[in-house]
Coordinates of C-alpha atoms and ligand atoms in Angstrom, one line a residue:
M1 CA 63.5 -13.2 46.9
N2 CA 64.4 -12.4 50.5
D3 CA 63.1 -9.7 52.9
T4 CA 66.1 -7.4 52.4
A5 CA 65.5 -7.4 48.7
L6 CA 61.8 -6.7 49.2
H7 CA 62.5 -3.7 51.4
S8 CA 65.3 -2.3 49.4
A9 CA 63.2 -2.2 46.3
P10 CA 60.8 0.8 46.5
P11 CA 57.2 0.0 45.3
A12 CA 56.9 0.5 41.6
T13 CA 54.0 2.9 42.1
S14 CA 56.0 5.4 44.0
H15 CA 58.5 5.5 41.2
A16 CA 55.7 6.0 38.7
S17 CA 54.0 8.8 40.7
A18 CA 57.3 10.5 41.3
A19 CA 58.0 10.4 37.6
A20 CA 54.4 11.7 36.9
A21 CA 54.9 14.6 39.4
A22 CA 58.2 15.4 37.8
A23 CA 56.5 15.5 34.5
G24 CA 53.9 18.0 35.9
A25 CA 51.0 15.6 36.3
A26 CA 49.7 16.8 39.7
P27 CA 46.7 15.1 41.3
V28 CA 43.5 16.1 39.7
P29 CA 41.5 18.2 42.2
C30 CA 37.8 17.8 42.6
P31 CA 36.2 20.5 40.4
T32 CA 33.6 23.0 41.5
V33 CA 30.6 22.9 39.2
D34 CA 27.2 24.6 38.8
T35 CA 24.0 22.6 39.5
L36 CA 21.9 22.0 36.4
D37 CA 19.4 24.6 37.8
H38 CA 22.1 27.1 37.0
I39 CA 22.9 25.8 33.6
L40 CA 19.4 24.9 32.2
P41 CA 17.2 27.8 31.1
E42 CA 14.7 29.0 33.6
E43 CA 11.9 28.5 31.2
P44 CA 12.3 25.3 29.1
L45 CA 12.9 26.0 25.5
L46 CA 10.3 24.8 22.9
M47 CA 12.3 22.4 20.8
M48 CA 11.3 23.2 17.3
G49 CA 14.6 22.3 15.5
A50 CA 15.6 19.3 13.6
G51 CA 15.7 17.1 16.7
P52 CA 15.6 16.3 19.5
V53 CA 12.0 17.1 19.7
P54 CA 9.7 17.6 22.7
I55 CA 8.7 14.4 24.5
P56 CA 5.3 13.5 25.9
D57 CA 4.9 13.2 29.7
A58 CA 4.5 9.4 29.4
V59 CA 7.9 9.2 27.6
A60 CA 9.6 11.4 30.2
K61 CA 8.2 9.4 33.0
A62 CA 9.2 6.1 31.6
N63 CA 12.7 7.5 31.1
T64 CA 13.1 7.9 34.9
V65 CA 12.6 4.2 35.6
V66 CA 15.4 1.6 35.9
I67 CA 14.5 -2.1 35.8
N68 CA 16.6 -5.3 35.4
H69 CA 17.7 -5.4 31.8
L70 CA 17.1 -9.2 31.8
G71 CA 14.2 -11.1 33.2
D72 CA 10.4 -11.3 32.7
T73 CA 9.5 -7.7 33.0
M74 CA 12.0 -6.6 30.4
A75 CA 11.0 -9.5 28.2
R76 CA 7.4 -8.3 28.2
V77 CA 8.6 -4.8 27.4
I78 CA 10.8 -6.0 24.5
H79 CA 8.0 -8.1 23.2
Q80 CA 5.7 -5.1 23.0
V81 CA 8.4 -2.8 21.6
K82 CA 8.9 -5.2 18.7
A83 CA 5.2 -5.7 18.1
M84 CA 4.6 -1.9 18.0
A85 CA 7.8 -1.3 15.9
R86 CA 6.4 -3.8 13.3
Y87 CA 3.3 -1.7 13.1
V88 CA 5.3 1.5 12.7
F89 CA 7.6 0.0 10.1
Q90 CA 4.7 -1.8 8.5
T91 CA 6.6 -5.1 8.4
H92 CA 5.8 -8.7 9.4
S93 CA 9.5 -9.4 9.6
N94 CA 10.8 -11.1 12.7
W95 CA 14.1 -9.2 12.6
V96 CA 13.2 -6.0 14.5
L97 CA 15.9 -4.9 16.9
G98 CA 16.6 -1.9 19.2
V99 CA 20.0 -0.2 19.1
A100 CA 21.6 1.4 22.1
G101 CA 22.8 4.4 20.3
P102 CA 21.8 7.3 18.1
G103 CA 20.2 7.0 14.7
S104 CA 23.7 6.9 13.3
A105 CA 24.4 3.7 15.3
A106 CA 21.4 2.1 13.6
M107 CA 22.7 3.3 10.2
E108 CA 26.1 1.8 11.1
M109 CA 24.4 -1.4 12.2
A110 CA 22.7 -1.7 8.8
V111 CA 25.8 -0.9 6.8
S112 CA 28.4 -2.8 8.8
N113 CA 26.3 -6.0 8.9
L114 CA 25.4 -6.0 5.2
A115 CA 28.7 -4.8 3.8
W116 CA 32.3 -5.8 4.1
P117 CA 35.6 -5.5 2.2
G118 CA 34.7 -5.7 -1.5
T119 CA 30.9 -5.3 -1.2
R120 CA 29.7 -3.0 -4.0
V121 CA 27.5 -0.3 -2.4
L122 CA 25.6 2.4 -4.3
S123 CA 24.7 5.4 -2.1
I124 CA 22.3 7.9 -3.3
V125 CA 23.6 11.1 -1.7
N126 CA 21.2 14.0 -1.3
G127 CA 23.0 15.7 1.6
F128 CA 24.7 15.4 4.9
F129 CA 23.0 12.3 6.3
S130 CA 22.8 10.2 3.1
A131 CA 26.5 10.9 2.7
R132 CA 27.1 9.5 6.2
M133 CA 25.9 6.1 5.1
A134 CA 28.4 6.1 2.1
E135 CA 31.1 7.0 4.6
M136 CA 30.2 4.2 6.9
A137 CA 30.3 1.8 4.0
R138 CA 33.7 3.0 3.0
R139 CA 35.0 2.4 6.5
V140 CA 34.0 -1.2 6.5
G141 CA 36.0 -1.6 3.2
A142 CA 33.1 -1.7 0.8
E143 CA 33.5 -0.4 -2.8
V144 CA 31.3 2.6 -2.6
T145 CA 29.9 4.5 -5.5
T146 CA 27.8 7.6 -4.8
L147 CA 25.1 9.1 -7.0
D148 CA 25.5 12.7 -6.0
V149 CA 22.3 14.6 -6.3
A150 CA 22.2 18.4 -6.7
D151 CA 21.0 20.3 -3.7
R152 CA 17.2 21.0 -3.6
S153 CA 16.5 18.2 -6.0
I154 CA 16.1 14.4 -6.1
A155 CA 17.5 11.9 -8.5
S156 CA 15.3 10.8 -11.4
L157 CA 14.4 7.1 -11.7
D158 CA 16.4 7.1 -14.9
D159 CA 19.5 8.4 -13.2
I160 CA 19.1 5.8 -10.5
A161 CA 18.4 3.0 -13.0
Q162 CA 21.6 3.9 -14.9
A163 CA 23.7 4.1 -11.7
I164 CA 22.5 0.6 -10.7
E165 CA 23.2 -0.7 -14.2
R166 CA 26.7 0.8 -14.1
T167 CA 27.7 -0.3 -10.6
R168 CA 25.8 -3.6 -10.1
P169 CA 25.6 -3.0 -6.3
A170 CA 24.8 -5.6 -3.7
I171 CA 23.5 -2.8 -1.4
V172 CA 21.8 0.5 -2.2
T173 CA 21.5 3.1 0.5
I174 CA 19.1 6.0 0.4
V175 CA 17.5 8.5 2.8
H176 CA 13.8 8.9 2.9
G177 CA 13.8 12.5 4.3
E178 CA 17.2 14.3 4.0
T179 CA 16.9 16.4 7.1
S180 CA 19.9 18.6 6.2
N181 CA 18.6 20.3 3.1
T182 CA 14.9 19.3 3.6
V183 CA 14.4 17.2 0.4
C184 CA 12.2 14.1 0.4
N185 CA 12.9 11.1 -1.8
R186 CA 9.2 10.5 -2.6
Q187 CA 9.8 7.6 -5.0
I188 CA 11.2 5.1 -2.5
R189 CA 8.9 2.3 -3.7
E190 CA 10.0 2.7 -7.4
I191 CA 13.6 3.0 -6.4
V192 CA 13.4 -0.2 -4.4
Q193 CA 11.8 -2.0 -7.4
L194 CA 14.7 -0.9 -9.6
A195 CA 17.3 -2.1 -7.1
K196 CA 15.5 -5.4 -6.5
A197 CA 15.3 -6.1 -10.2
A198 CA 19.1 -5.9 -10.2
G199 CA 19.4 -8.1 -7.2
A200 CA 20.4 -5.5 -4.7
L201 CA 19.2 -5.0 -1.1
V202 CA 18.0 -1.5 -0.1
V203 CA 18.7 0.3 3.1
V204 CA 16.4 3.2 3.9
D205 CA 17.3 5.9 6.5
A206 CA 13.9 6.9 7.9
V207 CA 15.2 8.6 11.0
C208 CA 13.3 11.8 10.5
T209 CA 10.3 10.5 8.6
L210 CA 9.2 7.3 10.4
S211 CA 5.7 7.8 11.8
T212 CA 5.4 11.3 10.2
M213 CA 4.5 10.1 6.7
P214 CA 3.8 6.8 5.0
L215 CA 6.6 4.3 4.7
E216 CA 5.6 0.7 4.1
M217 CA 8.6 -1.6 4.6
D218 CA 7.0 -4.8 3.3
A219 CA 4.7 -3.4 0.7
W220 CA 7.5 -1.4 -0.8
G221 CA 10.0 -4.3 -0.5
I222 CA 12.6 -2.4 1.6
D223 CA 15.3 -4.6 3.1
V224 CA 16.4 -2.5 6.0
V225 CA 14.7 0.5 7.7
I226 CA 16.4 2.5 10.4
T227 CA 15.2 5.2 12.7
G228 CA 16.2 7.1 15.7
G229 CA 14.2 7.9 18.8
Q230 CA 14.4 11.7 19.0
K231 CA 12.7 12.7 15.7
G232 CA 9.5 11.4 14.2
L233 CA 8.9 9.1 17.2
S234 CA 9.2 11.8 19.8
S235 CA 11.2 9.7 22.2
I236 CA 14.6 10.5 23.7
P237 CA 17.8 10.5 21.7
G238 CA 20.1 7.5 22.1
V239 CA 17.8 4.5 21.6
S240 CA 17.0 3.6 18.0
L241 CA 15.3 0.9 16.0
I242 CA 16.2 -1.2 13.0
A243 CA 14.3 -3.8 11.0
F244 CA 15.8 -6.3 8.5
S245 CA 13.8 -8.2 5.8
N246 CA 14.3 -12.0 5.6
A247 CA 16.6 -11.5 2.6
A248 CA 18.7 -9.0 4.5
W249 CA 18.8 -11.2 7.6
E250 CA 20.0 -14.1 5.5
R251 CA 22.9 -12.1 4.2
V252 CA 23.8 -11.0 7.8
R253 CA 23.5 -14.6 9.1
T254 CA 25.5 -16.3 6.3
R255 CA 28.3 -13.7 5.9
T256 CA 31.8 -15.2 6.3
A257 CA 33.7 -12.0 6.6
P258 CA 34.2 -11.2 10.3
N259 CA 32.2 -8.3 11.6
T260 CA 34.6 -5.7 13.1
H261 CA 31.8 -4.2 15.2
W262 CA 30.9 -6.0 18.4
C263 CA 28.2 -3.8 19.9
L264 CA 26.6 -3.4 16.5
D265 CA 26.8 -7.1 15.4
A266 CA 23.2 -7.8 14.6
T267 CA 23.5 -11.5 15.3
L268 CA 24.7 -10.8 18.8
A269 CA 22.0 -8.1 19.3
E270 CA 19.5 -10.7 18.3
N271 CA 20.4 -12.7 21.4
F272 CA 18.9 -9.9 23.5
W273 CA 16.1 -8.8 21.3
H274 CA 14.8 -12.3 20.6
N275 CA 16.1 -14.7 23.2
A276 CA 16.2 -12.5 26.3
G277 CA 19.9 -13.3 26.5
Y278 CA 22.8 -11.0 27.4
H279 CA 24.5 -9.0 24.8
Y280 CA 25.4 -5.8 26.6
T281 CA 23.4 -4.0 29.4
A282 CA 20.5 -2.6 27.5
P283 CA 19.6 1.1 28.1
V284 CA 16.5 0.1 30.1
S285 CA 15.2 3.6 30.8
G286 CA 15.5 4.5 27.1
V287 CA 13.8 1.3 26.0
L288 CA 10.9 2.1 28.4
A289 CA 10.8 5.6 26.9
L290 CA 10.7 4.2 23.4
H291 CA 7.9 1.8 24.5
E292 CA 5.8 4.7 25.6
A293 CA 6.6 6.7 22.4
L294 CA 5.5 3.7 20.3
R295 CA 2.4 3.1 22.4
L296 CA 1.3 6.7 21.8
V297 CA 1.8 6.2 18.0
C298 CA -0.4 3.0 18.3
T299 CA -3.0 4.9 20.3
E300 CA -3.1 7.7 17.7
T301 CA -2.9 5.3 14.8
L302 CA -0.5 5.9 11.8
E303 CA -3.3 7.2 9.6
K304 CA -4.2 10.0 12.0
R305 CA -0.6 10.7 12.9
F306 CA 0.3 11.2 9.2
A307 CA -2.7 13.5 8.7
R308 CA -1.7 15.6 11.8
H309 CA 1.8 15.9 10.5
L310 CA 0.7 16.9 7.0
R311 CA -1.8 19.4 8.2
C312 CA 0.6 21.0 10.7
S313 CA 3.5 21.1 8.3
L314 CA 1.5 22.7 5.4
A315 CA 0.1 25.2 7.8
L316 CA 3.6 26.1 9.0
Q317 CA 4.8 26.4 5.4
S318 CA 1.9 28.7 4.7
G319 CA 2.5 30.8 7.7
V320 CA 6.3 31.2 7.0
S321 CA 5.5 32.1 3.3
A322 CA 3.0 34.7 4.4
L323 CA 5.6 36.2 6.7
G324 CA 7.4 36.9 3.4
L325 CA 10.1 34.3 3.8
S326 CA 11.0 31.7 1.1
L327 CA 10.9 28.0 1.6
Y328 CA 14.2 26.4 0.6
T329 CA 13.1 23.3 -1.3
P330 CA 10.8 23.3 -4.3
Q331 CA 7.5 21.7 -3.7
A332 CA 8.1 18.7 -5.9
C333 CA 10.7 17.3 -3.5
R334 CA 9.9 19.3 -0.3
L335 CA 10.2 17.4 2.9
N336 CA 7.3 18.1 5.3
S337 CA 9.0 16.6 8.4
V338 CA 11.6 19.4 8.5
V339 CA 10.9 22.8 6.9
G340 CA 13.9 24.7 5.4
I341 CA 13.6 28.5 5.3
E342 CA 15.8 30.8 3.3
L343 CA 17.5 33.5 5.4
P344 CA 16.8 37.1 4.5
A345 CA 19.9 38.9 3.1
K346 CA 22.6 39.7 5.6
L347 CA 21.3 37.5 8.4
T348 CA 23.1 34.3 9.5
A349 CA 21.6 31.2 10.8
R350 CA 23.5 31.6 14.0
E351 CA 22.1 35.1 14.7
V352 CA 18.6 34.0 14.0
C353 CA 18.8 30.8 16.1
N354 CA 20.5 32.6 19.0
H355 CA 18.0 35.4 19.0
I356 CA 14.8 33.3 18.8
S357 CA 16.2 31.1 21.5
Q358 CA 17.2 33.8 23.9
Q359 CA 14.3 36.2 23.3
Y360 CA 11.5 33.8 22.7
Q361 CA 12.6 30.5 24.2
V362 CA 12.0 28.7 20.9
E363 CA 14.8 26.5 19.6
I364 CA 15.2 26.1 15.8
A365 CA 18.2 24.9 13.8
G366 CA 20.6 26.1 11.2
S367 CA 22.0 23.5 8.7
F368 CA 25.6 22.6 8.3
G369 CA 26.6 25.8 6.4
L370 CA 23.5 26.1 4.1
P371 CA 21.9 29.6 4.2
I372 CA 18.8 28.4 5.9
V373 CA 17.1 27.8 9.2
R374 CA 15.0 24.7 9.8
I375 CA 11.9 24.1 11.8
G376 CA 10.9 20.6 12.6
Q377 CA 7.5 19.0 12.2
M378 CA 8.1 15.7 13.9
G379 CA 6.0 14.1 16.6
E380 CA 5.1 16.6 19.3
Q381 CA 6.3 19.5 17.3
C382 CA 3.1 19.1 15.2
R383 CA 0.8 20.8 17.7
E384 CA -1.2 23.9 16.8
H385 CA -0.2 25.9 19.9
H386 CA 3.5 25.2 19.1
L387 CA 3.0 26.4 15.6
F388 CA 1.5 29.7 16.7
R389 CA 4.3 30.3 19.1
T390 CA 6.9 29.4 16.6
V391 CA 5.7 31.5 13.7
H392 CA 5.2 34.4 16.0
A393 CA 8.7 34.0 17.5
L394 CA 10.2 33.7 14.0
G395 CA 8.4 36.8 12.7
R396 CA 9.4 38.8 15.8
T397 CA 13.0 37.6 15.5
M398 CA 13.2 38.8 11.9
C399 CA 11.7 42.2 12.9
D400 CA 14.1 42.5 15.8
L401 CA 17.0 41.7 13.5
G402 CA 15.9 44.3 10.9
A403 CA 14.4 42.0 8.2
A404 CA 11.1 43.1 6.8
V405 CA 8.4 40.5 7.4
D406 CA 4.6 40.7 7.7
L407 CA 4.0 39.2 11.1
P408 CA 0.1 39.5 11.2
A409 CA -0.1 38.0 7.7
G410 CA 2.0 35.1 8.8
V411 CA -0.1 34.3 11.9
A412 CA -3.3 34.8 9.9
A413 CA -2.2 32.4 7.1
L414 CA -1.3 29.8 9.8
E415 CA -4.7 30.1 11.3
E416 CA -6.4 30.1 7.9
S417 CA -4.6 26.9 6.8
L418 CA -5.3 25.1 10.1
S419 CA -9.0 26.0 10.2
S420 CA -9.6 25.3 6.5
S421 CA -8.0 21.9 6.9
A422 CA -10.1 21.3 10.0
R423 CA -13.2 22.2 7.9
R424 CA -12.2 19.7 5.2
A425 CA -11.5 16.9 7.7
Ligands
LIG501 C1 19.1 13.0 12.6 C2 19.3 12.1 11.5 C3 20.3 11.1 11.5 C4 21.2 10.9 12.6 O1 20.6 10.6 13.8 P1 21.4 10.7 15.2 O2 20.5 10.2 16.2 O3 21.8 12.2 15.3 O4 22.6 9.9 15.0 C5 20.4 10.2 10.4 N1 19.6 10.4 9.3 C6 18.7 11.4 9.3 C7 17.8 11.5 8.1 C8 18.5 12.2 10.3 O5 17.6 13.2 10.3

């Protein structure tokens, strides 16, 4: 190629940008935006929905720190996170990993490492989140059967035994607390026994329940437990935890079907979580936040934390009922970690949630089209002063929107429930 040829050929980029301009793709101007001070509410909202939940100061502070994601300091943090996670999961298993991602990423790590094309999976579906695990299993090519459970109820052990008998699954997925319609699968231990007897591994989604109510991974024989940060643990969203039993890890380790996920490949993640090696840049601040959230669980102890959650949730349920509102789920399968409340006639979840947020700075949640609002009782949400403010704000919201409730009775019932449980303790 000679000089003439070089000069006579215009640079390819100018061709490209001329073509782009002709097609209307003008340069992108720098936008003018508001500062966060203008966007965020002047008074922070009290986060009483179905997650994320308020975080303690120690968690918030840790979340501002950036350290090297490899090296001795991080190794010590990871070591402690795993040790504390084993306590929270109640497992001696070595295979405890963190996940850079939401609770759903931990769910996907469980499913995509244990299932592949042709794997028979039985998913017990109680609602929105348990259906998500079935969908994830379908996407990796598994042969998925769902046991679809009617809203506001849980499957009987007979139904589950029959479904296992019929489908002979390698993997059973189930949710501990189905946050969407506020039902709780209370018989996890028995369900695991049925599945194990048929040779299946059991994956339990404990995103909303872990550290709010008893769940014993080893004693109940669970193979994989997953959780998120922003619910029971009162950490930030986006950094999650997962634990595999030895049997589950063996299946992961010896699989021959290639794993289509790279970030969620548990054997690659193990290199970071057990060998201080590089997988991807760990979300260091989030891991530090999780460390603090777990440390606070350890300081409180699980026993006391479960008692606090139960006491607060029952008091909230009592206060809401005394307002004159109905709880959505029958007591036999009611989840305590998130309380579902039926809406009075003519009110929509959106109206109620907007009003309570704008007028009383309390954030609660609707639920994927169900005629309910939900109030969380996870981690820092279970504090007496938050309960009084929430029941009051809910009662006032109902009055403002024209629904008849007995606000003094609601607040009194809350107080009565809290003080009588304090007397019993
Ligand atoms: C919130 C939730 C999830 C999903 O967690 P994300 O962090 O939103 O992905 C999964 N399962 C249950 C039971 C949940 O409550």
